[in-house]
Amino acid sequence: MSRLVKEQLKKEVAAMNQFPGFRPGLVVLQVGDRDDSNLYISMKLKAAAEIGINANHIRLPETATEDEVLQRIVAVNENPAVHGLIVQLPLDSINPMNTEKVTNAVAPEKDVDGLTSINAGKLSRGDLGDCFIPCTPNGCMELISQTGVSVMGKNAVVIGRSKIVGAPMHDLLLWNHATVTTCHSKTLDLAEQVGRADILVVGAGRAEMVKGEWVKEGAVVIDCGINHIPDSSKASGKRVVGDVHYPSAIERAGYITPVPGGVGPMTVAMLMKNTVESAKRFLQKYTPGKWNIEYTKKNPLEPQPSDAEISCSCQSKPIGQLAREVGLFSEEVEPYGRSRAKIRLDALKRMEKQPDGKYVVVTGITSTPLGEGKCTTTLGLAQALGAHLNINTFACVQEPSPGSFFGARGIAVGGGYSQIIPLEEVCLRPCKGQIVFDMCVFVQFAFDMISQVYILQALFDLLVPLKKGQRSVSPAQLNRLKVSHRKHSLYAFFDNVIRGDLFISMVVCTVQDSGSLENEIMAILSLSSSEEEMQQRLAKIVVATNKSGDPVTTEDLDVSGPLAMLLKDALKPVLMQTVEGTPVFLHTSPLADIAQGSPSILADKLALKMVGSGGFVVTESGHGADIGLEKFFNIKCRYSGLRPDVVVIVATVHSLKMHGGVQAGLPLPKEYSQENLKQLERGCCHLKRQVENAQAFGLPVIVAVNKFSGDTEAELELVCGQARQAGAFDAVQCTNWSEGGAGALALAEAVQRAAKQPGQFSFLYDTQIPAADKLRTVAQKMYGAKDIALSPKSKEKLALYTKQGFGNLPVCIAKTHLSLSNDPMLKGVPTNFMLPITDIKANVGAGFLCCLTESVSFILLYL
């Protein structure tokens, strides 16, 4: 009979093939190594394999603690690939175990054994369609139904009142309309009660306690007992019998189950049935690859409140709930209050085999000092794709730098109805920037200590401290010895590295490079894909050059290890949400001038895995397409290995009028004259240039025109038309600042279409060409420069870095973001200009050469 049930279940599992890659999942959790438990588990695993259920066996040692067992249960509860969880009883541990607590830790929707108090309570109330029925009673009911005997109106007797068999069997018979009597070891007239039973279910655990003469003629007898009694004829010296004396009972019963071979196989079959039913319920609520996420669509108010007022009016969902909705396990989430959490890198390792989603990067044109609204558009687009089109979507944005908290451009985490909430936690919470600052202070302190040591012996005592009464040189110091001219002299190491140019250059570097160090460390955070890679990058930071022309690194100073330890937590992306409940990773804030200026690689990689193959990740790049997008591709994508599918360029009428001749930053009248339209059309030459810049990397480009209240329809249509003429895949108007995701629906639909286009992504240059040629390529192809002009200092630095082996690094040009040229006053599309390169610094840890133009200095960048 159990065979028929399993054959039917096999067909039902096969029918689930309509969902590619989906299979019902079952986990059996065992503590200890009992032989009887191993036998039962092997039967369950065998049955699961026959049906097509993906079953796994987790065995914890007998030394496992209750907390360890509960942690495993929580992990399985949160795994969407598992639909059934069995805790094999008894829990064979040498440590105290609360069996009731452990069984109730199983999520009711995965409790295919039906042993949790919630499922038991629903059964006792008659909610049979909304609970899992314990497998043995359920198997008994299946066996009764196969006899053809109707339960309705019959006298049923249940012997035994255990939570596993007796009590749920009573409830099950009762709610199937039998008149039920429960008997137990204290029942005085047991034989009399048994004699009235049309249906008898026995689960008392006492060998052959029910005699055949007690049984009513023609009764259905279900024997759930498994007992061992002595039998010298058996090799083991014992045999298995039930609670009913089978030889005598079979003479009177109309139907009786044998032991073994009766209820046991059917119990296993019912376990499989519950697992398949759980998988069906899962599919009713969840579409594979789709999040079961709750969004909050806002009704915009007029006049529109301030960003702070909007944030305060929005109730963000608990961050733990959001994490579960997007597929994260609780052990991967480190909450910091109610609204934000760090995500452990274990999550990325768990998902590493999952396919990536579509990758969209948002950039802009050269803006006015007030900005274009790139971050607002990034968040609005993510809201449109997620909350309005029901597509798994993540936004990835940079943390706001301290200088942007109270600036005229806003807080750099969106605005209006497309912002991250709560606003105060985004802006004023302790952030990784503080960690980086603290770490820089640590390095500064290390430098200062060394600079104060004038006696070589004292320096030796400092750098080679006593450990258990002895001094030993570290591997890093020995490595320096190997490259020393006098290989066997320890004092040569100190003379060559410390007493020489390094001593002087350390003092200089401490003054000159304090800001550079902070920015390089932030860039390392942003460009690292793992803790191991971060530590390797930190060890490569060049702090000075010795008198032989060799670089001196943080590893040489033995500080790279402590730096990595300080930054370990900072490497974890921060999970937050938008006004509409769309998930956001907020992570790292490298400057867009002297670094790549974009969210971290880890945030993008993790988000791409989480959204799945049908989802979208919307990330941003700093400044305009000429600066931020170029660095995003040539630096970030080169190290991440990721290839975007679509580029979105944000433009505004205000900025394009500036490029057409209107003075930047002036308030614009609501009604524009014909002259304004002409200036706007002239300014569109800049938009065309930025579209060409983005197209240089071989990807479809969409122009999002961020609409302001003073813009006229004629102006907006003019910009969209000019963008399409420039070769953009599409150009659309966006009102997501005032309308949230609904205001970016046209953009979202355009992005969906563009993502289906075949891309031919390519880098702008090969890193193996000379550094000067890389600079020239970027200057000419991105900025429209005639050529570059290297200062004597830059030429000297390039020669040094090439000698040191850094010439094959990508280049990062630090220039003004207010013009395509190095002159912030030149708008539109400047031509025939030279790009002066005044200084170059090798950010070896970050992995690029930072090249300054005369419009930018290191000192100004660090203020």
Short mmCIF file of C-alpha atoms in Angstrom, two decimals, residues 626 689 693 775-789 813 815 820-822 829-837 853:
data_model
loop_
_atom_site.label_atom_id
_atom_site.label_comp_id
_atom_site.label_asym_id
_atom_site.label_seq_id
_atom_site.Cartn_x
_atom_site.Cartn_y
_atom_site.Cartn_z
CA ASP A 626 33.85 61.28 -18.83
CA ARG A 689 29.59 63.87 -26.32
CA ASN A 693 31.75 58.46 -24.18
CA LEU A 775 46.70 58.79 -20.14
CA ARG A 776 46.64 60.04 -23.71
CA THR A 777 43.89 57.58 -24.66
CA VAL A 778 41.62 58.70 -21.83
CA ALA A 779 42.32 62.41 -22.43
CA GLN A 780 41.61 62.21 -26.13
CA LYS A 781 38.71 59.75 -26.22
CA MET A 782 36.86 60.87 -23.05
CA TYR A 783 37.71 64.57 -22.68
CA GLY A 784 38.39 65.53 -26.29
CA ALA A 785 41.89 66.82 -25.50
CA LYS A 786 44.43 67.40 -28.21
CA ASP A 787 47.13 65.69 -26.14
CA ILE A 788 48.58 65.45 -22.65
CA ALA A 789 51.39 67.57 -21.24
CA ILE A 813 42.99 61.03 -13.80
CA LYS A 815 40.56 66.61 -12.82
CA LEU A 820 35.29 68.05 -19.93
CA SER A 821 38.59 69.92 -19.85
CA ASN A 822 40.78 70.76 -16.87
CA VAL A 829 32.52 70.51 -25.60
CA PRO A 830 35.97 72.16 -25.35
CA THR A 831 38.42 71.24 -28.10
CA ASN A 832 42.05 71.71 -29.02
CA PHE A 833 43.25 71.87 -25.41
CA MET A 834 46.17 70.18 -23.72
CA LEU A 835 45.62 68.20 -20.54
CA PRO A 836 48.46 69.04 -18.13
CA ILE A 837 49.52 66.18 -15.82
CA THR A 853 45.96 67.83 -13.53
#
